[in-house]
PDB file of C-alpha atoms in Angstrom:
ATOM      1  CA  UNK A  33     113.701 206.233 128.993  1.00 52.00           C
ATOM      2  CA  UNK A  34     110.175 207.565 129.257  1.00 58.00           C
ATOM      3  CA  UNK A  35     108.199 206.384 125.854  1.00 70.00           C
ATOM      4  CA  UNK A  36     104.413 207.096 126.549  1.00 67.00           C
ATOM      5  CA  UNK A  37     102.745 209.728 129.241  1.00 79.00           C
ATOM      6  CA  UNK A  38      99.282 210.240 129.543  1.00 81.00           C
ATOM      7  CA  UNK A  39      97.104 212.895 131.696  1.00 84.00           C
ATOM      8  CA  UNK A  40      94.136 211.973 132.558  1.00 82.00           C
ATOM      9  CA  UNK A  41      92.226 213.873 135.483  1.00 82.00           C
ATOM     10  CA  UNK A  42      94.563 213.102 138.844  1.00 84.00           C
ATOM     11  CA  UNK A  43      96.214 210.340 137.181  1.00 89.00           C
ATOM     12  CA  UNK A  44      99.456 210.784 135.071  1.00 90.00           C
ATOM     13  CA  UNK A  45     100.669 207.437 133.212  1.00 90.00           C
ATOM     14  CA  UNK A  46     104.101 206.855 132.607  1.00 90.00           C
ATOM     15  CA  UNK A  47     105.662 204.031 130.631  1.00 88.00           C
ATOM     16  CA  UNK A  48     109.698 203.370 130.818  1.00 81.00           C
ATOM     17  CA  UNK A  49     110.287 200.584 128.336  1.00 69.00           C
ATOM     18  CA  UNK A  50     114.284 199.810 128.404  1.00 61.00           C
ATOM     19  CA  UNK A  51     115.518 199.044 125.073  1.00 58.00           C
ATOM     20  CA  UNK A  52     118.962 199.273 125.304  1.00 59.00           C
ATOM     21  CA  UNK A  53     121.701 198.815 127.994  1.00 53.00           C
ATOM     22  CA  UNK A  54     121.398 195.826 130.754  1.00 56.00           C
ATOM     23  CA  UNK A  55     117.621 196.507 131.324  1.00 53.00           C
ATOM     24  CA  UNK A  56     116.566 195.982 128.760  1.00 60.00           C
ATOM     25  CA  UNK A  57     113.908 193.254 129.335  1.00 75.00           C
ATOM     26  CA  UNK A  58     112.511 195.172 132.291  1.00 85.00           C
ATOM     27  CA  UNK A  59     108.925 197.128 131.531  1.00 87.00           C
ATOM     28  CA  UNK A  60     107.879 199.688 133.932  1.00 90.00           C
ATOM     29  CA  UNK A  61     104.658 201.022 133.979  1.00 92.00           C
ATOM     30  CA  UNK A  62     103.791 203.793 136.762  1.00 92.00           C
ATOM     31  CA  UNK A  63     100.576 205.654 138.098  1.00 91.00           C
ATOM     32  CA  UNK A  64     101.363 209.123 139.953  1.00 90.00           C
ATOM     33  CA  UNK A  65      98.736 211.099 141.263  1.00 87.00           C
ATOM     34  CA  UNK A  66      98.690 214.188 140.759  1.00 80.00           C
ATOM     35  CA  UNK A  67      98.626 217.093 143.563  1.00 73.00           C
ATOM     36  CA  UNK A  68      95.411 219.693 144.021  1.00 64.00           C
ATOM     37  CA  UNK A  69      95.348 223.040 145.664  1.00 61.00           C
ATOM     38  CA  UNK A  70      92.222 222.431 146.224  1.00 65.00           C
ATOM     39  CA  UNK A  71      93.223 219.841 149.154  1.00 63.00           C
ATOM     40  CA  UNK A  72      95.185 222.082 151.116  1.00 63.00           C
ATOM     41  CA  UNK A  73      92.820 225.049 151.111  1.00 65.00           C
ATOM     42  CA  UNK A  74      89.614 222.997 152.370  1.00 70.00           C
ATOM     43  CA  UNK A  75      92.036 222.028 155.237  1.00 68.00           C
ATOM     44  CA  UNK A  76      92.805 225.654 155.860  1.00 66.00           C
ATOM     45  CA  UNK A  77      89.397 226.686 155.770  1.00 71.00           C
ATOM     46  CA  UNK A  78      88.370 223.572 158.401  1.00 72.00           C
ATOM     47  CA  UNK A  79      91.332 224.432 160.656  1.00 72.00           C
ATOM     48  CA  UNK A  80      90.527 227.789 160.854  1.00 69.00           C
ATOM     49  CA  UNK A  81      86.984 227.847 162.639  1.00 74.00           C
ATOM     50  CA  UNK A  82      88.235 225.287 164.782  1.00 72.00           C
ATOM     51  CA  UNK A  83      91.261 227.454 166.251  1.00 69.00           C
ATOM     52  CA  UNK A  84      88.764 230.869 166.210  1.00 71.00           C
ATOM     53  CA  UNK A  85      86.756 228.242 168.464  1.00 71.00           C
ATOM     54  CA  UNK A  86      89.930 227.414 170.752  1.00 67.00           C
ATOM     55  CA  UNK A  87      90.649 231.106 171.059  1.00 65.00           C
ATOM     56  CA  UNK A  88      87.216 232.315 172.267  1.00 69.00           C
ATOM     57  CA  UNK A  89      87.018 229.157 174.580  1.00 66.00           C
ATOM     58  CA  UNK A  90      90.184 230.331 176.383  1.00 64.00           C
ATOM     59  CA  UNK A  91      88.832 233.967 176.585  1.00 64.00           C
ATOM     60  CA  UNK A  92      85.761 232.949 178.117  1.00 68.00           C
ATOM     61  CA  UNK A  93      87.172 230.767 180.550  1.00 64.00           C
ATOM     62  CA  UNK A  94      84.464 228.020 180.849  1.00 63.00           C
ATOM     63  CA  UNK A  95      85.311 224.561 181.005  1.00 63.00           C
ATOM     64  CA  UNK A  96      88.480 225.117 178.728  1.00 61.00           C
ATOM     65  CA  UNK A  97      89.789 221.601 179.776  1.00 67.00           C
ATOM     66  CA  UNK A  98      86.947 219.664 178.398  1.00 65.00           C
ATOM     67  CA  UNK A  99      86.978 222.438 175.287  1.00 65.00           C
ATOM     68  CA  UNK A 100      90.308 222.087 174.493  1.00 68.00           C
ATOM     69  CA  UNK A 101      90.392 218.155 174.119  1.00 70.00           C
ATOM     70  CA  UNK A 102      87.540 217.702 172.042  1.00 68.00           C
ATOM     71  CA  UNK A 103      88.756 220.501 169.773  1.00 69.00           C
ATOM     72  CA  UNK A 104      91.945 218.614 169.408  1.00 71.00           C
ATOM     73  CA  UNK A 105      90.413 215.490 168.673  1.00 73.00           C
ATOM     74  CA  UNK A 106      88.319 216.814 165.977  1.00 70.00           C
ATOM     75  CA  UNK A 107      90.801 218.701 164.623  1.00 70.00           C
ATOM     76  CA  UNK A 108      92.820 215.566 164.592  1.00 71.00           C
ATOM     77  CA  UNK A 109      89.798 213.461 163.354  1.00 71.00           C
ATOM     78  CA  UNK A 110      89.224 216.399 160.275  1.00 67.00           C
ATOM     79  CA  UNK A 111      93.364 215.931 159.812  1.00 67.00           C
ATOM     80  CA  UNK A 112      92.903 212.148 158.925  1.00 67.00           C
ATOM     81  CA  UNK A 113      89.786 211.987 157.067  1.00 65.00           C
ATOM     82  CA  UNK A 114      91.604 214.645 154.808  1.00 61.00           C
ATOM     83  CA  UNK A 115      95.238 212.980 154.149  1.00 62.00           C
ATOM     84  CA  UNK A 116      94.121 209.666 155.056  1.00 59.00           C
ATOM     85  CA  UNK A 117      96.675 207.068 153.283  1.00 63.00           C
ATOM     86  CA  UNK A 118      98.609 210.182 150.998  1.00 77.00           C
ATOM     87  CA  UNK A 119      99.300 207.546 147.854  1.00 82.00           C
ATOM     88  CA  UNK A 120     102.171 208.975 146.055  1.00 86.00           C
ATOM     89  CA  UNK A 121     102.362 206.957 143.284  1.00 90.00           C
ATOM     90  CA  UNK A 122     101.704 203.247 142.392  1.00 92.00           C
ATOM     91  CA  UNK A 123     103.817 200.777 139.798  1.00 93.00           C
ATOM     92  CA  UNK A 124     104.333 197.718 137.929  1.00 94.00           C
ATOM     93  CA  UNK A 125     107.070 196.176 136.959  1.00 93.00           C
ATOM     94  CA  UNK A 126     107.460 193.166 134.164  1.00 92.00           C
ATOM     95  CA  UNK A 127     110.610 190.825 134.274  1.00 89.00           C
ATOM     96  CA  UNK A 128     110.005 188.659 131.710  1.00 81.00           C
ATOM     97  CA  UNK A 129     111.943 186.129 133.104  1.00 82.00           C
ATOM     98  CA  UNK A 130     111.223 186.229 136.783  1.00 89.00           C
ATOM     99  CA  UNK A 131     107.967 187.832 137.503  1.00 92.00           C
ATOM    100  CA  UNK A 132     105.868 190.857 138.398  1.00 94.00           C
ATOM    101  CA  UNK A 133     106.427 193.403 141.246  1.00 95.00           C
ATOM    102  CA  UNK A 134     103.867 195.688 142.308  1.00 94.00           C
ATOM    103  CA  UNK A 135     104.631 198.973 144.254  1.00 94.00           C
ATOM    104  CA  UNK A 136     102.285 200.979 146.180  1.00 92.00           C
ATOM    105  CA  UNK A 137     104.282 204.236 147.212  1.00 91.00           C
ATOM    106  CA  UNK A 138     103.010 205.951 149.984  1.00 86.00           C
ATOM    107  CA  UNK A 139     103.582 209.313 151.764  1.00 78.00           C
ATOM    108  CA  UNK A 140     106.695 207.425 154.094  1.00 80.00           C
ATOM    109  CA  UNK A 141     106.587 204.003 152.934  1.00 87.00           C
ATOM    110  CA  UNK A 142     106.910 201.644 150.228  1.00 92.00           C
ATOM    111  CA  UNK A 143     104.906 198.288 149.972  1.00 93.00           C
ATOM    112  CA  UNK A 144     105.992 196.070 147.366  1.00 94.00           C
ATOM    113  CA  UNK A 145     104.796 192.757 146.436  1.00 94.00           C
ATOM    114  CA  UNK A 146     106.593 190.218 143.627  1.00 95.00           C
ATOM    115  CA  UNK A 147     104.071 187.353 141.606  1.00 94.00           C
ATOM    116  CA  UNK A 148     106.589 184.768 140.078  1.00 94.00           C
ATOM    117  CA  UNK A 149     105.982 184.626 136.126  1.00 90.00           C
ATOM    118  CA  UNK A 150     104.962 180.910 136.695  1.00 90.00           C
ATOM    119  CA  UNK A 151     102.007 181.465 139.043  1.00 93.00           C
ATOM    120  CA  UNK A 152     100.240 184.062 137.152  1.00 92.00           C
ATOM    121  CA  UNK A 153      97.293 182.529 135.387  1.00 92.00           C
ATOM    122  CA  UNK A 154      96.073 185.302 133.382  1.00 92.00           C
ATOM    123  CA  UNK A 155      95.968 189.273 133.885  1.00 93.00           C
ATOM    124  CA  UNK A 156      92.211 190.586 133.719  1.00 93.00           C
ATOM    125  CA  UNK A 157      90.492 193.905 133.546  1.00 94.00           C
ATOM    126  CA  UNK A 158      87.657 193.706 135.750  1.00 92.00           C
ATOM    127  CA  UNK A 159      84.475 196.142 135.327  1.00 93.00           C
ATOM    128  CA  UNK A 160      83.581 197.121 138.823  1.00 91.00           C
ATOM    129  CA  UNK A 161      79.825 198.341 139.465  1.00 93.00           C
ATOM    130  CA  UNK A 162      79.006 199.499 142.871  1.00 90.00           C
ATOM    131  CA  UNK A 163      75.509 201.044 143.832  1.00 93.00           C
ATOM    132  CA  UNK A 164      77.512 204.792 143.559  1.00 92.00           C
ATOM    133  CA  UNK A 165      79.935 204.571 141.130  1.00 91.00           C
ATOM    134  CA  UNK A 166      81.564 202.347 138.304  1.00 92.00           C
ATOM    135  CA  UNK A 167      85.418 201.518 137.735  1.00 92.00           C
ATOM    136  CA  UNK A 168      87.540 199.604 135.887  1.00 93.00           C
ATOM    137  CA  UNK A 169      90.352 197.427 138.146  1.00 94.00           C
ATOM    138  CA  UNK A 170      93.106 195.344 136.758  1.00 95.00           C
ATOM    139  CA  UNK A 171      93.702 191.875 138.451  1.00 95.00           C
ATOM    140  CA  UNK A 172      95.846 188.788 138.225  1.00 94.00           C
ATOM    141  CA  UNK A 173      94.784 185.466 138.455  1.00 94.00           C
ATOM    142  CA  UNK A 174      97.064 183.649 140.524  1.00 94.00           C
ATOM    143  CA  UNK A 175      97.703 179.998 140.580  1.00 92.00           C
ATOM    144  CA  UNK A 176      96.454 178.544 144.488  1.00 91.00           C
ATOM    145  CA  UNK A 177      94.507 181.373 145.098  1.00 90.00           C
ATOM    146  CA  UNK A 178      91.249 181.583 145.154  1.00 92.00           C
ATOM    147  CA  UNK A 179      91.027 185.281 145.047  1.00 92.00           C
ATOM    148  CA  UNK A 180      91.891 187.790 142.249  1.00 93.00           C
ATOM    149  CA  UNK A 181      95.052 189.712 143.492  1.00 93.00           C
ATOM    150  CA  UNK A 182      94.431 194.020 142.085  1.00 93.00           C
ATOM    151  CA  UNK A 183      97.490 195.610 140.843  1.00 93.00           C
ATOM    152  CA  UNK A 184      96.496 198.515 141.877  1.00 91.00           C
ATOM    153  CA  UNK A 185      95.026 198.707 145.345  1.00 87.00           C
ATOM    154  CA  UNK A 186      94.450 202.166 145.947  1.00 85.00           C
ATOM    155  CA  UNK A 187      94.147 204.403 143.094  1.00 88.00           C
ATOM    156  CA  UNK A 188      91.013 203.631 140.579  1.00 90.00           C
ATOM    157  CA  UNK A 189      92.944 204.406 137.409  1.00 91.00           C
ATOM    158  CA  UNK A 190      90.581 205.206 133.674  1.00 91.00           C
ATOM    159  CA  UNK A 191      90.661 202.282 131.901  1.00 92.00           C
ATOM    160  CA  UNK A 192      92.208 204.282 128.904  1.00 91.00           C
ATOM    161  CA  UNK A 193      95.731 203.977 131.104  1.00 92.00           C
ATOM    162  CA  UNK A 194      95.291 200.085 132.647  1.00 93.00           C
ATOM    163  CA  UNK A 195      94.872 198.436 128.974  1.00 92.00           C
ATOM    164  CA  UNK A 196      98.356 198.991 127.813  1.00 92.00           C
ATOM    165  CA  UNK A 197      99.717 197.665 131.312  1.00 92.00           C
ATOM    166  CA  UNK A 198      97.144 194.365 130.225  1.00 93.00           C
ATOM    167  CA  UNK A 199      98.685 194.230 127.385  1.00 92.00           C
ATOM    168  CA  UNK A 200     102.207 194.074 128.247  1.00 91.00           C
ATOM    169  CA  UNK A 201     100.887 191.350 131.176  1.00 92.00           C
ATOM    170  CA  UNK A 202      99.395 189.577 128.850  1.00 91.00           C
ATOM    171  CA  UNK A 203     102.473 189.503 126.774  1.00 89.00           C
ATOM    172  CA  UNK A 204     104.684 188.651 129.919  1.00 88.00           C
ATOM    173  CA  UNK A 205     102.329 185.557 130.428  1.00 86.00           C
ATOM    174  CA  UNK A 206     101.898 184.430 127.061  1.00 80.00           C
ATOM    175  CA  UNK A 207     105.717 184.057 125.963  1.00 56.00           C
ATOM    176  CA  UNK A 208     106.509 182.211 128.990  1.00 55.00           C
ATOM    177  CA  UNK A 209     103.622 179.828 128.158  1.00 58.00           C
ATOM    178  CA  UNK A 210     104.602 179.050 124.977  1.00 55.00           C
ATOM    179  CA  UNK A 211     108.196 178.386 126.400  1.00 47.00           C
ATOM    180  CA  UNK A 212     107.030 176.078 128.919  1.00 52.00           C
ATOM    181  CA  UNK A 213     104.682 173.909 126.365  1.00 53.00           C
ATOM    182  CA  UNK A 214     107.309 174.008 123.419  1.00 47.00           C
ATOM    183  CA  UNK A 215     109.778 172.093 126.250  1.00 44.00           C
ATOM    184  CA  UNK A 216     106.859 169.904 127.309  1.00 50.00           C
ATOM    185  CA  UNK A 217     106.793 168.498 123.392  1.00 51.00           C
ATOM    186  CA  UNK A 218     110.090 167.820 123.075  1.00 48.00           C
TER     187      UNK A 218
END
C-alpha cells in the first residue's frame, strides 16, 4: 500500500508502509527517476551528423577504413557518455528487527546491500558543498567503519524527500536502542 508520493523535478518519492497482513513491520521507501524526452532526442540529433558523415565518407571513397572506425568509436563514445549507468530506481528498506537493505536498480541489474540493525550507529543527512553545486546526501554511520556508508549512491535526491526516510531510520535505530539498554538494566 502506497501512503505518500511526492514529485519533485526527476525524482518521484514513494513510501509503502505495511500496516496490515504479515509485513507489516517492513517500511519501504523508494526513489524512481523519472524519464525525459529530452534524452532521447539529443541522442538523435548527435547520431545523426555522425551517420550523414559515414555516408559521404563512403561516397567519396578516401580512406573509408580509417573513417569508418573512428566514426564508430565516437559514436560509441557519444552512446556512453549519454546512458552512462541508466539508474532505474533506488530503495530502502527498514526491518525493524533485522536491519536495512539498500537497492540500487539499474538498467539490467540489481545491487543490493543489507546493514544489520545492530551496527548502525546513527543515520545522518549530510550537506554536501562542492565548488559547482550543493546537495543534500543521506548516510549511515556504521559501527567498524571508518567511513560514512550513502544510501543513495547515485541519484542526488531534494532534501524535501530524504528527511522522512531519516526519520523512519532514526526510528529503526532508536527502538532497538532502547531495547538493548532496557535488557542491559535488568
Amino acid at each position: 500500500m502506497v501512503c505518500a508520493t511526492v514529485v519533485f523535478g526527476k525524482y518521484v518519492y514513494l513510501h509503502d508502509d505495511d500496516d496490515e497482513g504479515p509485513h507489516q513491520a517492513v517500511d519501504s521507501h523508494q526513489i524512481l527517476v523519472r524519464k525525459k524526452g529530452k534524452r532521447s532526442y539529443l541522442l538523435y540529433l548527435i547520431i545523426l551528423p555522425i551517420l550523414a558523415n559515414m555516408v559521404y565518407l563512403f561516397l567519396a571513397k578516401e580512406k573509408v577504413g580509417a573513417a569508418f572506425i573512428v566514426t564508430i568509436l565516437l559514436s560509441l563514445l557519444f552512446m556512453k557518455a549519454l546512458h552512462g549507468k541508466s539508474i532505474k530506481k533506488e530503495s530502502v528498506v527498514i526491518m525493524p528487527g533485522f536491519g536495512v537493505q539498500i537497492e540500487t536498480h539499474y538498467s539490467r541489474r540489481v545491487v543490493r546491500r543489507f546493514v544489520p540493525i545492530g551496527k548502525i550507529l546513527r543515520p545522518v543527512l549530510n550537506e554536501c558543498v562542492t565548488p559547482v553545486t550543493c546537495y543534500w546526501s543521506l548516510a549511515l554511520i556504521i559501527h567498524g567503519e571508518d567511513e560514512l556508508m550513502l544510501v543513495f549512491q547515485e541519484l542526488r535526491p531534494p532534501v524535501k524527500m530524504l528527511v522522512p526516510i531519516w526519520k523512519a531510520l532514526c526510528a529503526a535505530t532508536d527502538a532497538i536502542k532502547k531495547v538493548n539498554t532496557n535488557v542491559a538494566d535488568t
